[in-house]
Amino acid sequence: MKKAKAKVVITAGPTREHLDPVRFLSNPSTGRMGFAIAKAAVERGFEVTLIAGPVALKTPKGVKRIDVVSAREMCAAAVEEAKAADVFIATAAVADWRPAKCAARKLKKDEMSSVLKLVRNPDILKTVNATVKRKGNSDLKLVGFAAETGNPICEAARKCREKGLEFIVANDVTAKGAGFGASTNRVVILDKFGNRKALALMSKLAIGRRIMSLV
Ligand code: CTP
């Protein structure tokens, strides 16, 4: 039986990688871009699941929200939700590394070393591609973001190819009116065929609507 609504799953915000209950590695992502896409997706009639790292934003109306903290938690939720999804959009600023050990209690400074041993986190897009799209849900469309400092085009094209994406939304996070926490963004959309479209500076909601019309 056909589903009533197409389902989109969106990751948003930062992840936190704890080394003890009071210390973590993270980044300045606020989740605004992902939340704006979630809102635009509801407007378009999608069933929307938003997997959010620790952010201070209100859940858009009509969105199912799953709160996570670490990259591994985000990855597990993404794999689970993507199984029945039509579109997976990764806007989260996932921490690529985590501390090799996380202590159960607060570490005293004298117990810590000046060198922190890190291990790699899973790449969520690649994991969803390998374990969901290539194993059962072959119609799933993957969309990614590329946040770069400086010209994002080359890196974005590489990420689009390597992560098996339909298209990637690239931006220079150091550009005026763009980047972490801003209400606006200036992006270039590159698709898997090599087509490229630069959008003017606009609100993150307007960009979310453009992305959903491409989807
Ligand atoms: N991404 C992901 N899982 C990760 C890292 C990134 O799913 N562990 C996703 C992001 O949500 C984004 C895309 O991959 O949609 C590109 O993320 P970005 O941080 O720009 O690139 P990285 O793949 O981390 O590559 P690099 O660190 O080399 O720039």
mmCIF file of N, CA and C in Angstrom, residues 28-41 57 91 145 169 171 173 177-187 199-212:
data_model
loop_
_atom_site.group_PDB
_atom_site.id
_atom_site.type_symbol
_atom_site.label_atom_id
_atom_site.label_comp_id
_atom_site.label_asym_id
_atom_site.label_seq_id
_atom_site.Cartn_x
_atom_site.Cartn_y
_atom_site.Cartn_z
ATOM 1 N N PRO A 28 30.001 25.698 16.621
ATOM 2 C CA PRO A 28 28.981 26.740 16.859
ATOM 3 C C PRO A 28 27.658 26.588 16.106
ATOM 4 N N SER A 29 27.392 25.437 15.492
ATOM 5 C CA SER A 29 26.129 25.291 14.751
ATOM 6 C C SER A 29 24.929 25.538 15.665
ATOM 7 N N THR A 30 23.930 26.276 15.135
ATOM 8 C CA THR A 30 22.717 26.544 15.940
ATOM 9 C C THR A 30 21.528 25.725 15.466
ATOM 10 N N GLY A 31 21.659 25.074 14.315
ATOM 11 C CA GLY A 31 20.555 24.247 13.794
ATOM 12 C C GLY A 31 19.558 25.011 12.937
ATOM 13 N N ARG A 32 19.779 26.319 12.754
ATOM 14 C CA ARG A 32 18.754 27.133 12.065
ATOM 15 C C ARG A 32 18.453 26.648 10.651
ATOM 16 N N MET A 33 19.494 26.259 9.910
ATOM 17 C CA MET A 33 19.268 25.830 8.520
ATOM 18 C C MET A 33 18.384 24.578 8.485
ATOM 19 N N GLY A 34 18.701 23.606 9.321
ATOM 20 C CA GLY A 34 17.922 22.358 9.330
ATOM 21 C C GLY A 34 16.479 22.585 9.773
ATOM 22 N N PHE A 35 16.287 23.445 10.777
ATOM 23 C CA PHE A 35 14.932 23.725 11.256
ATOM 24 C C PHE A 35 14.129 24.457 10.175
ATOM 25 N N ALA A 36 14.817 25.349 9.422
ATOM 26 C CA ALA A 36 14.131 26.074 8.333
ATOM 27 C C ALA A 36 13.694 25.098 7.239
ATOM 28 N N ILE A 37 14.549 24.123 6.934
ATOM 29 C CA ILE A 37 14.165 23.129 5.916
ATOM 30 C C ILE A 37 12.986 22.295 6.416
ATOM 31 N N ALA A 38 13.012 21.956 7.711
ATOM 32 C CA ALA A 38 11.903 21.173 8.278
ATOM 33 C C ALA A 38 10.584 21.930 8.105
ATOM 34 N N LYS A 39 10.626 23.237 8.371
ATOM 35 C CA LYS A 39 9.416 24.049 8.228
ATOM 36 C C LYS A 39 8.955 24.056 6.762
ATOM 37 N N ALA A 40 9.910 24.251 5.850
ATOM 38 C CA ALA A 40 9.583 24.281 4.416
ATOM 39 C C ALA A 40 9.026 22.928 3.963
ATOM 40 N N ALA A 41 9.520 21.852 4.545
ATOM 41 C CA ALA A 41 9.062 20.511 4.154
ATOM 42 C C ALA A 41 7.626 20.267 4.626
ATOM 43 N N LEU A 57 16.220 25.841 19.784
ATOM 44 C CA LEU A 57 15.194 26.270 18.828
ATOM 45 C C LEU A 57 13.882 25.548 19.103
ATOM 46 N N THR A 91 21.967 18.351 7.386
ATOM 47 C CA THR A 91 22.466 19.720 7.584
ATOM 48 C C THR A 91 23.343 19.801 8.838
ATOM 49 N N PHE A 145 25.119 19.075 2.867
ATOM 50 C CA PHE A 145 25.597 20.449 2.940
ATOM 51 C C PHE A 145 27.118 20.420 2.995
ATOM 52 N N VAL A 169 24.485 21.396 -0.946
ATOM 53 C CA VAL A 169 24.305 22.830 -0.767
ATOM 54 C C VAL A 169 25.578 23.355 -0.116
ATOM 55 N N ASN A 171 28.289 26.321 1.123
ATOM 56 C CA ASN A 171 28.424 27.726 1.502
ATOM 57 C C ASN A 171 29.758 27.995 2.171
ATOM 58 N N VAL A 173 31.219 29.638 5.150
ATOM 59 C CA VAL A 173 30.700 30.087 6.453
ATOM 60 C C VAL A 173 31.342 31.383 6.939
ATOM 61 N N GLY A 177 26.768 37.541 6.074
ATOM 62 C CA GLY A 177 25.361 37.112 6.013
ATOM 63 C C GLY A 177 25.197 35.609 5.917
ATOM 64 N N ALA A 178 26.304 34.851 6.026
ATOM 65 C CA ALA A 178 26.213 33.388 5.918
ATOM 66 C C ALA A 178 26.761 32.760 7.191
ATOM 67 N N GLY A 179 26.614 31.458 7.282
ATOM 68 C CA GLY A 179 27.310 30.730 8.347
ATOM 69 C C GLY A 179 26.537 30.541 9.622
ATOM 70 N N PHE A 180 27.266 30.055 10.631
ATOM 71 C CA PHE A 180 26.677 29.628 11.901
ATOM 72 C C PHE A 180 25.846 30.724 12.561
ATOM 73 N N GLY A 181 24.602 30.393 12.866
ATOM 74 C CA GLY A 181 23.771 31.288 13.659
ATOM 75 C C GLY A 181 23.105 32.412 12.880
ATOM 76 N N ALA A 182 23.537 32.677 11.634
ATOM 77 C CA ALA A 182 22.928 33.768 10.870
ATOM 78 C C ALA A 182 21.505 33.386 10.467
ATOM 79 N N SER A 183 20.646 34.422 10.245
ATOM 80 C CA SER A 183 19.280 34.102 9.802
ATOM 81 C C SER A 183 19.241 33.982 8.290
ATOM 82 N N THR A 184 20.334 34.412 7.640
ATOM 83 C CA THR A 184 20.412 34.330 6.175
ATOM 84 C C THR A 184 21.573 33.420 5.786
ATOM 85 N N ASN A 185 21.627 33.115 4.490
ATOM 86 C CA ASN A 185 22.747 32.326 3.986
ATOM 87 C C ASN A 185 22.909 32.620 2.490
ATOM 88 N N ARG A 186 24.123 32.390 1.996
ATOM 89 C CA ARG A 186 24.368 32.522 0.555
ATOM 90 C C ARG A 186 24.961 31.184 0.120
ATOM 91 N N VAL A 187 24.229 30.473 -0.714
ATOM 92 C CA VAL A 187 24.651 29.104 -1.044
ATOM 93 C C VAL A 187 24.749 28.881 -2.549
ATOM 94 N N LEU A 199 22.625 30.842 -5.483
ATOM 95 C CA LEU A 199 21.463 31.615 -5.044
ATOM 96 C C LEU A 199 21.930 32.921 -4.411
ATOM 97 N N ALA A 200 21.090 33.943 -4.502
ATOM 98 C CA ALA A 200 21.413 35.232 -3.869
ATOM 99 C C ALA A 200 21.353 35.073 -2.349
ATOM 100 N N LEU A 201 21.858 36.055 -1.630
ATOM 101 C CA LEU A 201 21.727 36.065 -0.168
ATOM 102 C C LEU A 201 20.237 36.072 0.173
ATOM 103 N N MET A 202 19.784 35.123 0.964
ATOM 104 C CA MET A 202 18.363 35.089 1.330
ATOM 105 C C MET A 202 18.193 34.413 2.684
ATOM 106 N N SER A 203 16.978 34.466 3.225
ATOM 107 C CA SER A 203 16.741 33.865 4.540
ATOM 108 C C SER A 203 16.920 32.349 4.449
ATOM 109 N N LYS A 204 17.235 31.744 5.588
ATOM 110 C CA LYS A 204 17.402 30.297 5.600
ATOM 111 C C LYS A 204 16.077 29.606 5.259
ATOM 112 N N LEU A 205 14.941 30.241 5.616
ATOM 113 C CA LEU A 205 13.648 29.648 5.257
ATOM 114 C C LEU A 205 13.464 29.672 3.738
ATOM 115 N N ALA A 206 13.854 30.782 3.105
ATOM 116 C CA ALA A 206 13.726 30.862 1.635
ATOM 117 C C ALA A 206 14.619 29.810 0.978
ATOM 118 N N ILE A 207 15.816 29.596 1.538
ATOM 119 C CA ILE A 207 16.701 28.548 0.992
ATOM 120 C C ILE A 207 16.073 27.173 1.211
ATOM 121 N N GLY A 208 15.479 26.976 2.391
ATOM 122 C CA GLY A 208 14.806 25.711 2.681
ATOM 123 C C GLY A 208 13.707 25.440 1.665
ATOM 124 N N ARG A 209 12.974 26.494 1.293
ATOM 125 C CA ARG A 209 11.886 26.314 0.307
ATOM 126 C C ARG A 209 12.458 25.948 -1.062
ATOM 127 N N ARG A 210 13.581 26.578 -1.432
ATOM 128 C CA ARG A 210 14.236 26.238 -2.719
ATOM 129 C C ARG A 210 14.669 24.769 -2.713
ATOM 130 N N ILE A 211 15.266 24.372 -1.599
ATOM 131 C CA ILE A 211 15.748 22.986 -1.498
ATOM 132 C C ILE A 211 14.570 22.020 -1.612
ATOM 133 N N MET A 212 13.481 22.327 -0.927
ATOM 134 C CA MET A 212 12.335 21.417 -0.982
ATOM 135 C C MET A 212 11.693 21.417 -2.355
#
